[in-house]
Every structure is written in structure tokens, then in C-alpha cells.
Short mmCIF file of C-alpha atoms and ligand atoms in Angstrom, two decimals:
data_model
loop_
_atom_site.label_atom_id
_atom_site.label_comp_id
_atom_site.label_asym_id
_atom_site.label_seq_id
_atom_site.Cartn_x
_atom_site.Cartn_y
_atom_site.Cartn_z
CA MET A 1 0.00 0.00 0.00
CA LYS A 2 1.33 3.43 -0.95
CA THR A 3 1.11 5.47 2.24
CA ASN A 4 3.30 8.51 1.61
CA ASN A 5 4.74 7.65 4.99
CA PHE A 6 8.35 8.72 5.22
CA PHE A 7 9.49 5.65 7.13
CA SER A 8 7.96 3.22 4.61
CA LEU A 9 9.56 5.17 1.80
CA MET A 10 12.93 4.90 3.45
CA LYS A 11 12.57 1.14 3.95
CA GLU A 12 11.30 0.63 0.43
CA ARG A 13 14.30 2.42 -1.05
CA ASN A 14 16.84 0.80 1.26
CA CYS A 15 16.46 -2.94 0.96
CA ASN A 16 20.22 -3.29 1.16
CA HIS A 17 20.45 -3.76 4.91
CA LYS A 18 24.15 -4.37 4.88
CA LYS A 19 25.06 -0.89 3.82
CA LEU A 20 26.82 1.46 6.20
CA PHE A 21 24.59 4.21 7.39
CA LEU A 22 26.11 6.23 10.18
CA LYS A 23 29.68 6.65 11.07
CA LYS A 24 30.04 8.07 14.52
CA ASN A 25 32.76 10.38 15.59
CA ASN A 26 34.46 7.65 17.65
CA GLY A 27 34.88 5.43 14.60
CA ASP A 28 31.94 3.12 15.43
CA PHE A 29 29.37 2.66 12.75
CA ILE A 30 25.85 1.44 12.39
CA LYS A 31 24.30 -0.21 9.34
CA TYR A 32 20.84 0.27 7.91
CA GLY A 33 19.71 -3.13 9.21
CA GLN A 34 20.71 -2.17 12.76
CA LEU A 35 18.91 1.12 12.37
CA TYR A 36 15.63 -0.70 11.76
CA ASP A 37 16.25 -3.10 14.65
CA ILE A 38 17.11 -0.38 17.17
CA SER A 39 14.23 1.83 16.08
CA ALA A 40 11.89 -1.15 16.61
CA LYS A 41 13.22 -1.55 20.16
CA PHE A 42 12.78 2.17 20.79
CA ALA A 43 9.23 2.09 19.43
CA ASN A 44 8.38 -0.86 21.69
CA THR A 45 9.94 0.92 24.69
CA LEU A 46 7.68 3.91 24.12
CA VAL A 47 4.64 1.69 23.69
CA ASN A 48 5.53 -0.07 26.97
CA LEU A 49 5.64 3.33 28.68
CA GLY A 50 2.03 3.86 27.66
CA VAL A 51 2.44 6.02 24.55
CA VAL A 52 -0.24 5.71 21.87
CA ARG A 53 -0.58 6.97 18.30
CA GLY A 54 -0.65 10.76 18.09
CA ASP A 55 1.11 11.31 21.44
CA ARG A 56 4.04 13.69 21.60
CA ILE A 57 7.55 12.57 22.54
CA LEU A 58 9.53 15.62 23.58
CA VAL A 59 13.28 15.22 23.15
CA TYR A 60 15.46 17.66 25.05
CA ALA A 61 18.77 15.86 24.61
CA GLU A 62 22.10 16.44 22.92
CA LYS A 63 22.71 15.28 19.37
CA SER A 64 23.48 11.58 19.09
CA VAL A 65 22.76 8.70 16.76
CA GLU A 66 20.32 7.32 19.34
CA ASN A 67 18.49 10.65 19.45
CA LEU A 68 18.05 10.37 15.69
CA ILE A 69 16.76 6.82 16.08
CA VAL A 70 14.13 8.06 18.56
CA TYR A 71 12.88 10.23 15.68
CA LEU A 72 12.67 7.17 13.41
CA ALA A 73 10.95 5.14 16.12
CA CYS A 74 8.30 7.87 16.38
CA LEU A 75 7.78 7.88 12.60
CA ARG A 76 7.21 4.14 12.42
CA ALA A 77 4.96 4.05 15.50
CA GLY A 78 2.76 7.04 14.63
CA PHE A 79 4.05 9.13 17.56
CA ILE A 80 4.87 12.80 17.14
CA TYR A 81 8.57 13.64 17.52
CA LEU A 82 9.12 16.99 19.19
CA PRO A 83 12.75 18.14 19.31
CA ILE A 84 13.77 20.96 21.62
CA ASN A 85 17.11 22.77 21.50
CA PRO A 86 19.01 21.39 24.53
CA ALA A 87 20.44 24.86 25.10
CA TYR A 88 17.00 26.21 26.02
CA THR A 89 16.55 27.17 29.66
CA GLN A 90 14.14 25.50 32.07
CA THR A 91 11.71 28.39 31.77
CA GLU A 92 11.69 28.02 28.00
CA LEU A 93 11.31 24.25 28.32
CA GLU A 94 8.34 24.67 30.63
CA TYR A 95 6.55 26.70 27.96
CA PHE A 96 7.07 23.95 25.36
CA ILE A 97 5.88 21.25 27.75
CA GLU A 98 2.80 23.20 28.77
CA ASP A 99 1.99 23.96 25.14
CA SER A 100 2.54 20.49 23.67
CA LEU A 101 1.65 18.26 26.67
CA PRO A 102 4.00 15.39 25.75
CA LYS A 103 3.44 11.86 27.08
CA VAL A 104 7.16 11.13 27.42
CA ILE A 105 10.17 13.41 27.74
CA ILE A 106 13.62 12.16 26.84
CA CYS A 107 16.33 14.43 28.24
CA SER A 108 20.08 14.53 28.80
CA PRO A 109 21.06 12.74 32.04
CA ASN A 110 22.31 15.96 33.67
CA LYS A 111 18.89 17.59 33.26
CA GLU A 112 16.86 14.74 34.70
CA ASP A 113 16.08 16.27 38.11
CA THR A 114 14.74 19.57 36.86
CA VAL A 115 12.86 18.03 33.95
CA LYS A 116 11.17 15.55 36.31
CA VAL A 117 9.81 18.43 38.40
CA ILE A 118 8.28 20.07 35.32
CA GLY A 119 7.13 16.68 34.03
CA GLU A 120 5.19 16.00 37.21
CA LYS A 121 3.53 19.40 37.03
CA PHE A 122 2.16 18.60 33.57
CA LYS A 123 1.36 14.93 34.23
CA VAL A 124 3.91 13.52 31.80
CA LEU A 125 3.87 9.69 31.88
CA ALA A 126 7.62 9.25 32.04
CA VAL A 127 10.87 11.23 31.95
CA GLU A 128 13.70 9.13 30.51
CA THR A 129 17.35 9.99 29.99
CA LEU A 130 19.59 9.58 26.97
CA GLY A 131 23.34 10.18 26.93
CA THR A 132 25.51 10.73 23.87
CA ASP A 133 27.77 7.66 24.13
CA GLY A 134 25.22 5.08 22.98
CA LYS A 135 25.30 3.41 26.42
CA THR A 136 24.09 5.85 29.05
CA GLY A 137 20.55 6.64 30.06
CA SER A 138 17.38 5.04 31.37
CA PHE A 139 15.83 5.01 27.91
CA LEU A 140 18.59 2.79 26.50
CA GLU A 141 18.40 0.56 29.56
CA LYS A 142 14.70 -0.02 28.93
CA ALA A 143 15.24 -0.40 25.18
CA GLY A 144 17.79 -3.13 25.86
CA LYS A 145 14.98 -5.24 27.28
CA SER A 146 12.45 -4.44 24.54
CA SER A 147 11.57 -6.61 21.58
CA MET A 148 13.07 -6.10 18.14
CA ASP A 149 9.77 -6.94 16.43
CA PHE A 150 7.54 -4.03 15.72
CA ALA A 151 4.65 -3.80 13.27
CA ASP A 152 4.86 -0.33 11.70
CA VAL A 153 1.78 1.82 12.14
CA ILE A 154 0.39 2.91 8.79
CA CYS A 155 0.27 6.72 8.81
CA THR A 156 -1.39 8.76 6.10
CA LYS A 157 0.22 11.73 4.46
CA ASP A 158 -1.82 14.11 6.62
CA ASP A 159 -0.84 12.55 9.95
CA ILE A 160 1.53 14.65 12.03
CA ALA A 161 5.06 13.26 12.12
CA ALA A 162 6.75 16.03 14.12
CA ILE A 163 6.15 19.35 15.80
CA VAL A 164 9.00 21.79 15.45
CA TYR A 165 8.87 25.06 17.34
CA THR A 166 9.81 28.19 15.42
CA SER A 167 12.38 30.45 17.01
CA GLY A 168 9.70 32.98 17.99
CA THR A 169 11.81 36.12 17.74
CA THR A 170 8.69 38.26 17.40
CA GLY A 171 6.42 36.65 19.93
CA ARG A 172 5.46 33.28 21.34
CA SER A 173 7.25 30.38 19.76
CA LYS A 174 4.82 28.42 17.57
CA GLY A 175 4.73 24.65 17.08
CA ALA A 176 4.70 23.86 13.36
CA MET A 177 2.87 20.59 12.66
CA ILE A 178 4.88 18.71 10.02
CA THR A 179 3.13 15.78 8.36
CA HIS A 180 4.42 12.47 7.02
CA GLY A 181 3.50 13.75 3.55
CA ASN A 182 5.61 16.89 4.07
CA LEU A 183 8.67 14.81 4.95
CA TYR A 184 8.07 12.36 2.12
CA SER A 185 7.60 14.93 -0.63
CA ASN A 186 10.46 17.17 0.44
CA ALA A 187 12.93 14.29 0.77
CA MET A 188 12.02 13.03 -2.71
CA ALA A 189 12.28 16.50 -4.27
CA LEU A 190 15.67 17.18 -2.66
CA CYS A 191 17.12 13.79 -3.60
CA GLU A 192 16.20 14.46 -7.17
CA THR A 193 17.45 18.05 -7.23
CA TRP A 194 20.75 17.33 -5.51
CA LYS A 195 21.29 13.93 -7.20
CA PHE A 196 21.75 11.93 -4.01
CA SER A 197 22.66 8.25 -4.39
CA GLN A 198 23.90 5.26 -2.39
CA ASP A 199 27.45 6.33 -3.21
CA ASP A 200 27.15 9.54 -1.21
CA VAL A 201 28.69 10.19 2.17
CA LEU A 202 27.10 13.16 3.90
CA LEU A 203 29.15 15.11 6.42
CA HIS A 204 26.61 15.96 9.12
CA ALA A 205 27.60 18.63 11.64
CA LEU A 206 24.24 20.42 12.04
CA PRO A 207 22.05 20.22 15.14
CA ILE A 208 19.08 17.84 14.89
CA PHE A 209 16.53 19.94 16.78
CA HIS A 210 16.07 22.08 13.64
CA VAL A 211 14.66 21.23 10.20
CA HIS A 212 17.99 21.75 8.45
CA GLY A 213 19.89 19.02 10.31
CA LEU A 214 16.90 16.82 11.09
CA PHE A 215 14.76 16.75 7.97
CA VAL A 216 16.85 18.14 5.14
CA ALA A 217 20.15 16.44 5.90
CA THR A 218 19.14 13.13 7.46
CA ASN A 219 15.97 12.49 5.44
CA VAL A 220 17.78 12.96 2.16
CA ALA A 221 20.52 10.57 3.25
CA LEU A 222 18.00 8.03 4.55
CA VAL A 223 15.86 7.84 1.44
CA SER A 224 18.82 7.70 -0.91
CA GLY A 225 20.59 5.01 1.07
CA SER A 226 23.72 7.11 1.47
CA SER A 227 26.08 7.03 4.42
CA MET A 228 26.57 9.77 6.95
CA ILE A 229 29.44 10.91 9.09
CA PHE A 230 27.58 12.11 12.14
CA LEU A 231 29.49 14.73 14.13
CA PRO A 232 28.19 15.94 17.51
CA ALA A 233 28.54 19.60 16.53
CA PHE A 234 30.34 21.90 14.15
CA ASP A 235 34.06 22.04 14.81
CA VAL A 236 36.42 23.34 12.12
CA ASP A 237 39.18 20.80 12.78
CA GLU A 238 36.77 17.87 12.87
CA ILE A 239 35.21 18.96 9.58
CA ILE A 240 38.62 19.32 7.98
CA ASN A 241 39.57 15.84 9.27
CA HIS A 242 36.54 14.29 7.57
CA LEU A 243 36.25 16.31 4.36
CA SER A 244 38.46 13.97 2.38
CA SER A 245 36.10 11.03 2.95
CA ALA A 246 32.78 12.82 2.34
CA THR A 247 30.96 13.64 -0.88
CA VAL A 248 28.42 16.22 0.37
CA MET A 249 28.31 18.75 3.18
CA MET A 250 25.29 20.77 4.27
CA GLY A 251 25.93 23.81 6.39
CA VAL A 252 24.80 27.22 7.51
CA PRO A 253 26.79 30.16 6.06
CA THR A 254 28.92 30.46 9.23
CA PHE A 255 30.37 26.98 8.55
CA TYR A 256 31.79 28.26 5.29
CA THR A 257 33.05 31.53 6.74
CA LEU A 258 34.89 29.71 9.54
CA LEU A 259 36.31 27.00 7.28
CA LEU A 260 37.73 29.64 4.96
CA GLN A 261 39.79 30.98 7.85
CA ASN A 262 41.63 27.66 8.13
CA THR A 263 44.74 27.15 5.99
CA ARG A 264 44.16 23.37 5.82
CA LEU A 265 41.19 23.98 3.51
CA THR A 266 42.58 23.31 0.04
CA ARG A 267 41.43 22.11 -3.36
CA GLU A 268 43.17 18.75 -2.72
CA LEU A 269 41.37 18.24 0.60
CA VAL A 270 37.96 18.44 -1.05
CA GLY A 271 38.92 16.43 -4.12
CA TYR A 272 36.39 13.68 -3.26
CA MET A 273 33.51 16.09 -2.55
CA ARG A 274 30.80 16.60 -5.13
CA LEU A 275 28.55 19.16 -3.43
CA PHE A 276 28.54 21.89 -0.77
CA ILE A 277 25.09 23.17 0.22
CA SER A 278 24.25 26.24 2.29
CA GLY A 279 21.03 27.49 3.82
CA SER A 280 19.07 28.74 6.86
CA ALA A 281 20.54 32.23 6.49
CA PRO A 282 21.84 34.31 3.59
CA LEU A 283 25.23 33.32 2.21
CA LEU A 284 27.31 36.39 1.39
CA ALA A 285 28.18 36.56 -2.31
CA GLU A 286 31.76 37.28 -1.21
CA ILE A 287 31.97 33.99 0.73
CA HIS A 288 30.56 32.16 -2.29
CA ARG A 289 33.31 33.70 -4.42
CA GLN A 290 36.12 33.00 -1.93
CA TRP A 291 34.95 29.40 -1.54
CA SER A 292 35.02 28.70 -5.26
CA GLU A 293 38.41 30.35 -5.61
CA ARG A 294 39.87 28.22 -2.80
CA THR A 295 38.18 24.87 -3.43
CA GLY A 296 36.97 24.93 -7.02
CA HIS A 297 33.40 24.27 -5.77
CA GLN A 298 30.43 26.58 -6.23
CA ILE A 299 28.34 26.43 -3.05
CA LEU A 300 24.73 25.55 -3.82
CA GLU A 301 22.42 27.85 -1.85
CA ARG A 302 18.89 26.79 -1.03
CA TYR A 303 15.96 28.36 0.83
CA GLY A 304 13.39 26.97 3.20
CA MET A 305 11.79 27.35 6.60
CA THR A 306 10.38 25.26 9.43
CA GLU A 307 6.80 25.57 8.19
CA THR A 308 7.53 24.62 4.60
CA GLY A 309 10.64 22.47 4.55
CA MET A 310 12.73 23.36 1.54
CA ILE A 311 11.16 25.67 -1.02
CA ALA A 312 13.80 26.58 -3.58
CA SER A 313 17.29 25.59 -4.58
CA ASN A 314 19.98 26.70 -6.94
CA PRO A 315 20.33 24.13 -9.71
CA TYR A 316 22.72 21.19 -9.60
CA VAL A 317 23.83 21.38 -13.20
CA GLU A 318 23.05 24.89 -14.39
CA GLU A 319 24.58 28.06 -12.96
CA ARG A 320 24.49 28.56 -9.18
CA VAL A 321 24.06 32.28 -8.86
CA PRO A 322 25.53 33.87 -5.69
CA GLY A 323 23.02 35.92 -3.72
CA THR A 324 20.06 33.94 -5.11
CA VAL A 325 18.29 30.79 -3.92
CA GLY A 326 17.48 29.44 -7.36
CA PHE A 327 14.17 27.94 -8.45
CA PRO A 328 11.20 26.37 -6.63
CA LEU A 329 11.58 22.63 -6.08
CA VAL A 330 9.52 20.21 -8.15
CA GLY A 331 5.84 20.24 -7.12
CA ILE A 332 6.03 23.59 -5.29
CA SER A 333 4.25 26.73 -6.53
CA LEU A 334 5.78 30.05 -5.58
CA ARG A 335 4.57 33.60 -6.15
CA ILE A 336 5.39 37.14 -5.08
CA ALA A 337 2.55 39.24 -3.65
CA ASP A 338 2.16 42.89 -2.74
CA GLN A 339 2.69 43.39 0.99
CA SER A 340 -0.48 45.35 1.60
CA SER A 341 -2.99 44.34 -1.10
CA GLY A 342 -1.83 40.74 -1.57
CA ASN A 343 -2.06 41.24 -5.36
CA LEU A 344 0.44 39.31 -7.41
CA LEU A 345 3.48 41.25 -8.57
CA PRO A 346 5.36 40.97 -11.86
CA ASP A 347 8.93 39.63 -12.00
CA GLY A 348 11.50 42.08 -10.68
CA GLU A 349 9.26 43.63 -8.02
CA ILE A 350 9.84 43.00 -4.33
CA GLY A 351 6.99 41.46 -2.36
CA LEU A 352 6.01 38.67 0.00
CA ILE A 353 7.06 35.17 -0.97
CA GLU A 354 4.05 32.82 -0.89
CA VAL A 355 4.17 29.06 -1.43
CA LYS A 356 1.86 26.14 -1.92
CA GLY A 357 2.60 22.44 -2.26
CA PRO A 358 2.93 19.10 -0.48
CA ASN A 359 5.82 20.57 1.53
CA VAL A 360 3.65 23.10 3.37
CA PHE A 361 2.88 22.25 7.00
CA LYS A 362 -0.52 21.50 8.45
CA GLY A 363 -0.70 24.56 10.69
CA TYR A 364 0.43 25.79 14.09
CA TRP A 365 -0.25 23.51 17.04
CA HIS A 366 -3.27 24.79 18.99
CA MET A 367 -3.22 28.10 17.10
CA PRO A 368 -5.99 27.93 14.47
CA GLU A 369 -6.31 31.72 14.25
CA LYS A 370 -2.60 32.26 13.67
CA THR A 371 -2.69 29.46 11.09
CA ARG A 372 -5.58 31.13 9.25
CA GLU A 373 -3.79 34.49 9.27
CA ASP A 374 -0.74 33.00 7.55
CA PHE A 375 -2.62 31.35 4.68
CA ARG A 376 -4.37 33.00 1.73
CA GLU A 377 -7.82 31.78 0.75
CA ASP A 378 -6.35 29.71 -2.08
CA ASN A 379 -4.06 27.92 0.42
CA PHE A 380 -0.86 29.72 -0.36
CA PHE A 381 1.28 30.09 2.79
CA ILE A 382 2.63 33.58 3.44
CA THR A 383 6.26 32.97 4.37
CA GLY A 384 6.92 36.45 5.80
CA ASP A 385 10.04 36.66 3.62
CA LEU A 386 10.43 39.38 1.03
CA GLY A 387 11.92 38.64 -2.34
CA PHE A 388 11.73 39.00 -6.10
CA ILE A 389 12.19 36.87 -9.18
CA ASP A 390 14.78 38.07 -11.69
CA GLU A 391 14.68 37.94 -15.48
CA ARG A 392 16.24 34.45 -15.45
CA GLU A 393 13.60 33.22 -12.92
CA TYR A 394 16.08 32.96 -10.02
CA LEU A 395 14.54 33.83 -6.66
CA HIS A 396 16.25 36.51 -4.55
CA ILE A 397 15.49 36.97 -0.86
CA VAL A 398 15.83 40.49 0.46
CA GLY A 399 14.98 39.73 4.10
CA ARG A 400 12.12 39.10 6.51
CA GLN A 401 9.14 41.44 6.24
CA LYS A 402 9.55 42.32 9.92
CA ASP A 403 13.13 43.46 9.23
CA MET A 404 12.09 45.84 6.46
CA ILE A 405 12.56 49.46 7.50
CA ILE A 406 10.12 52.25 6.76
CA THR A 407 11.85 55.60 6.99
CA CYS A 408 10.14 58.85 5.95
CA GLY A 409 7.43 56.63 4.47
CA LEU A 410 9.89 54.84 2.19
CA ASN A 411 10.73 51.13 2.23
CA VAL A 412 14.33 50.18 2.88
CA TYR A 413 15.46 46.56 2.35
CA PRO A 414 18.46 45.87 4.60
CA LYS A 415 20.12 43.39 2.27
CA GLU A 416 20.78 46.01 -0.40
CA ILE A 417 22.72 48.18 2.04
CA GLU A 418 24.43 45.25 3.77
CA GLU A 419 25.79 44.05 0.42
CA LYS A 420 27.26 47.50 -0.30
CA ILE A 421 28.90 47.70 3.14
CA ASN A 422 30.24 44.15 2.90
CA GLY A 423 31.84 45.10 -0.41
CA ILE A 424 33.98 47.81 1.24
CA ALA A 425 37.58 46.63 1.77
CA GLY A 426 38.22 45.70 5.40
CA VAL A 427 34.60 44.89 6.29
CA VAL A 428 33.82 41.38 7.56
CA GLU A 429 30.04 41.65 7.81
CA SER A 430 27.23 44.03 8.63
CA ALA A 431 23.61 44.23 9.70
CA ILE A 432 21.20 47.02 8.88
CA VAL A 433 18.31 47.64 11.26
CA GLY A 434 15.64 50.27 11.78
CA VAL A 435 15.14 51.88 15.19
CA PRO A 436 12.47 54.37 16.28
CA HIS A 437 13.12 57.93 15.09
CA LYS A 438 11.08 60.90 16.24
CA GLU A 439 10.96 62.54 12.80
CA PHE A 440 11.42 59.71 10.30
CA GLY A 441 9.38 56.93 11.94
CA GLU A 442 12.36 54.63 11.74
CA GLY A 443 16.01 55.56 11.37
CA VAL A 444 18.46 53.32 9.50
CA ILE A 445 21.56 52.23 11.39
CA GLY A 446 24.42 50.03 10.27
CA VAL A 447 26.15 47.63 12.66
CA VAL A 448 29.52 46.71 11.20
CA VAL A 449 32.33 44.26 11.96
CA VAL A 450 35.73 45.12 10.47
CA LYS A 451 38.79 42.91 10.07
CA LYS A 452 41.38 42.94 12.84
CA ASN A 453 43.95 45.73 12.51
CA VAL A 454 41.87 47.57 9.92
CA ASN A 455 41.13 51.22 10.50
CA LEU A 456 37.85 52.14 8.92
CA SER A 457 35.84 55.11 10.11
CA GLU A 458 32.13 55.81 10.04
CA LYS A 459 32.79 58.68 7.68
CA GLU A 460 34.66 56.49 5.17
CA ILE A 461 31.83 53.97 5.07
CA LEU A 462 29.19 56.67 4.63
CA ILE A 463 31.13 58.31 1.79
CA GLU A 464 31.21 54.98 -0.05
CA LEU A 465 27.49 54.37 0.50
CA LYS A 466 26.48 57.84 -0.62
CA LYS A 467 28.10 57.17 -3.99
CA GLU A 468 25.69 54.32 -4.66
CA LEU A 469 22.56 54.69 -2.56
CA ALA A 470 19.71 57.17 -2.38
CA GLN A 471 20.09 59.44 0.66
CA TYR A 472 17.18 57.87 2.62
CA LYS A 473 18.87 54.46 2.51
CA VAL A 474 22.20 55.69 3.86
CA PRO A 475 22.48 54.82 7.58
CA LEU A 476 22.17 57.72 10.00
CA LYS A 477 24.77 56.05 12.13
CA ILE A 478 27.40 53.31 11.83
CA ILE A 479 28.17 51.34 14.95
CA PHE A 480 31.29 49.16 15.08
CA VAL A 481 31.02 45.87 16.98
CA ASP A 482 33.20 42.76 17.40
CA MET A 483 30.49 40.40 16.17
CA ILE A 484 26.89 40.35 14.99
CA PRO A 485 24.74 38.30 17.40
CA ARG A 486 23.59 35.09 15.68
CA ASN A 487 21.52 32.11 16.76
CA THR A 488 22.70 28.49 16.43
CA MET A 489 21.57 28.37 12.82
CA GLY A 490 23.73 31.38 11.94
CA LYS A 491 20.83 33.82 11.60
CA ALA A 492 21.60 37.43 12.54
CA GLN A 493 19.45 38.28 15.56
CA LYS A 494 18.26 41.69 14.48
CA SER A 495 15.76 41.95 17.32
CA ILE A 496 18.69 42.05 19.75
CA LEU A 497 20.32 44.83 17.75
CA ARG A 498 17.06 46.78 17.55
CA SER A 499 16.57 46.66 21.30
CA SER A 500 20.22 47.58 21.98
CA TYR A 501 19.96 50.78 19.93
CA ASN A 502 16.29 51.51 20.55
CA ASN A 503 16.84 54.92 22.11
CA LEU A 504 19.35 56.37 19.69
CA PHE A 505 16.97 58.79 17.96
CA ILE A 506 14.17 59.40 20.45
P1 AMP B 1 13.81 28.50 10.08
O1 AMP B 1 12.35 28.35 10.20
O2 AMP B 1 14.53 28.60 11.40
O3 AMP B 1 14.43 27.46 9.21
O4 AMP B 1 14.06 29.90 9.38
C1 AMP B 1 13.56 30.14 8.12
C2 AMP B 1 13.97 31.49 7.62
O5 AMP B 1 15.39 31.53 7.40
C3 AMP B 1 13.37 31.82 6.29
O6 AMP B 1 12.04 32.27 6.42
C4 AMP B 1 14.32 32.88 5.77
O7 AMP B 1 14.03 34.14 6.35
C5 AMP B 1 15.67 32.40 6.31
N1 AMP B 1 16.43 31.67 5.29
C6 AMP B 1 16.51 30.35 5.10
N2 AMP B 1 17.33 30.07 4.06
C7 AMP B 1 17.77 31.26 3.59
C8 AMP B 1 18.64 31.65 2.53
N3 AMP B 1 19.27 30.78 1.76
N4 AMP B 1 18.84 32.98 2.34
C9 AMP B 1 18.22 33.90 3.12
N5 AMP B 1 17.40 33.59 4.14
C10 AMP B 1 17.18 32.29 4.37
#
């Protein structure tokens, strides 16, 4: 029976149980056959704890192969996997538990005591622990005694496979309900676009509490039967040590920026690689250029979000254009709409990016109103990102709608100014934000990081910008900082910058 269930798809496409799947950092490895056996034990363990179809399993544990197998166990048993960034505080965790009411929580051993207190408050059935060494934790102890036979639960494409909370920089964090059909369709589309095969070895250094590391990276590897080198976190030396035995790496832009600073990164080192992919935040065109000069590889930039999975990608064969995110993936419709009227805009004009397709999530958990607000009547999802389509049909992202600045009644798109500043010799990176201004509504400010030992003044930057930008886009002030605050996925946290400089002009 064709179920559009991601787990069945993976099994169907991976009959070769002998093949290597995961290579752990300590040299151990696990084969596909073992993956099915362990996930069966995990599924049985959860059933024995009293979990039933549709229940949430909240995982607040560090990255490990076993953590990933909990995800697979949930998929095959019809439970909802709910990953939480282990760096979140107890207060944050309490919000997620209260909102999602999980039946079981699996946490790192060192967090057990505090999580148990919160668990009791919200009547969680069990709090289990999971270490990172493949041996430690009450969950593994119980799994050791569980059966290896498990009859997979048939899920339909509309059943929820996971709930992933958005970062919630502008308000309460929202739980995006991701269905089995979403995972299935996106994994298939990405495998096709990026030409994944059993011969691939994916270098995996992303966290698995976020769609990039969890769905994009692992799902693509799982359905194509490729192998993975599974690193606990991003570490430049570790990546360099493994690059010569990998064929693909997926990363956030910061990975590439940091790797470029290491002299061991050479063309010879990456001789076996076939593809470098970047996403989750904008990749500077300059980094794209430096990377191809140093390694001979053009980074392939793609675009997506928690609610939609991957939406667009630069092409595999045709030109990968720096500063763009390419074309919509197969089966996905994309359009650009006017920010206020919602009317469709012609190519070249900046507006809201809206998408529709089997990749689009089911809605926000327990937030029907918010879900309705974010969809048009014809079911297009309003991403909240602003962009335009150029004459060659490549999609450009100019930033989040909430980051757009309105000064003297005129729209300013930060990316345009950031690109100009980044192009000035001696600048490492920049962020443009709008802060309240008593005359202009919002005032544009530039937060800039310059290279060590470089002397660059505010005046010099402004002179350069005035040559190329209309006066209203030129920042009223340039502030020099050591680094731009970023979250774990490398996204600039503009809300932090806005609140730091909130009182500059009022
Ligand atoms: P998240 O839901 O955490 O994956 O964040 C999704 C958001 O990241 C998108 O809505 C975009 O604003 C941003 N994003 C993802 N990929 C890119 C990219 N290649 N270029 C620019 N922004 C991106």
C-alpha cells in the first residue's frame, strides 16, 4: 500500500540492509539493518511506557545517533517527535511542555532532576534519559529489554510526524505541525534536485533539533541510502579531518566563513567532494566567491523554513548564482505578492514570498487563528520573507518582512545596504536595522564588523554608501562591533540589535 509515509519510503528504497549508514565520531558505525532493529526496540519501549498513536515525545537531549533513532521510532509508530534545543533554559522548556503536553520526555542525564519536576507538574507519563555515548541513560536501559519486532503503524500523508517550534523572535514560539507527507515529498524532491545516491557520504555537523539538520540532511541521506558521518557539533578541525572522505556537506553560512579561515582547507582536501550546500541564512556573495576560488566548488544555496521544509534551490547542473536561492523545487508553486494588497506582482518587483505544495505544514499547534492568518484563501502560505524573481527566474530573498525598515514613508530593504557595506575593503560583515526615530518613523543604522587591525571610520563607510545609494537608505549612524549576534543556525538576531539601539533617535 502506498502510504506517503516517510518511514515506509525509506525502507522501500533501502532494501540493502548491509550498507553502512552512520559513522560516529568515535569510529563506530551502524548499518541500515541495525537502524531498523534499534528503532523497533525504541518504538516498543515507548509503547511499553504507555504512549499511543498521536502522542508527543519531547526530546530535550544532545545530538546523538540514538536521538536520531528516537525520531525514526516515532515515525514508524505514529508518535509525534518533538525536538527541543538542549540549550534552552528551564523556563523556556516549561513553555514547550505546557503547550505540547507530551506523554514522554527524553532528556540529557544531567537535566533529569529539573525536567522531572516540570514533568510531574504537567502529568507527563515518564521522563527518561539519553546520553551521547550510545550506552548511558534510562531510555537505552529499557530499550535493551524491549523486543526487536515491531509492526509499523500505517500513517497517512496528513498525519503529524513532528512538531518543530519556530524560534519565535517576534512573539510566542509556535509549534509547526509537520506531516508524514511533508517529509516524504520534500525528501524526494531534494534527492532528485541534488542527485543523491547510495554512493554519497554526507558530512553531518548540524544540530538535529532544527529542520535543516533533522529533515533536510538526514531524510535525504536516509531515502537515498547514502552514508553519513555524524558529528556531535560543528568544529572546524573535525570537519577538515573528515572532508576527504565525504561527498556532500550541508551547512549554515557560518560553517563556510569559519572553514575559509583555516589554511588546511585546500582544493586537494575536497577532491572527493561533489557538493557543498548552504542554507538557513543568507550566504554572502563574497563567501561564495572565496569558496570557489579556494576549493573549485560553487556552493549551492537553497531556501526553506520550518513551516515549509525546503522551497527553492539553486540548480545542480546549471549556474548557481551567488546571492540567489534558485528555483522552486519540483511540485512547489511560488509567487510574489504585494505586501499590503496581496495582489500578485510581476517579476523584478519585491513582495512577500508565498508558497503552496505538499511541503507546506498543516498549521500551528493549537493556534488555528494564527494558522488562518498565515494562509491566503487559495491555500498559499505567506512565508513572511520578502523577495523578487529576476529575469532568469532565479529567486532573490531580500529579508524578513519584519526586518524591512520604513523611513520617511519609504521602504528600505536591509540586504541592499548590507551588500554594499560588505563590499567595502576591510569589512567582515554588517547588519542594517531600523530603530524608532522621532521625525522619520524609523532611522536606518548600520552595525559593522571590520577585520582585525583595519582602520575604517564611520565617515569612510558613509562616503562609499552615498556614492551608490539614495540618501534615505544611507544609515544615520554606523556602529562598530566585534560580532553580529547570531543564533545556532547562523541567523543574525536583528531583534537584539534593535533593542540595543532603541533609544538612539528618540
Ligand atoms: P527556520 O524556520 O529557522 O528554518 O528559518 C527560516 C527562515 O530563514 C526563512 O524564512 C528565511 O528568512 C531564512 N532563510 C533560510 N534560508 C535562507 C537563505 N538561503 N537565504 C536567506 N534567508 C534564508
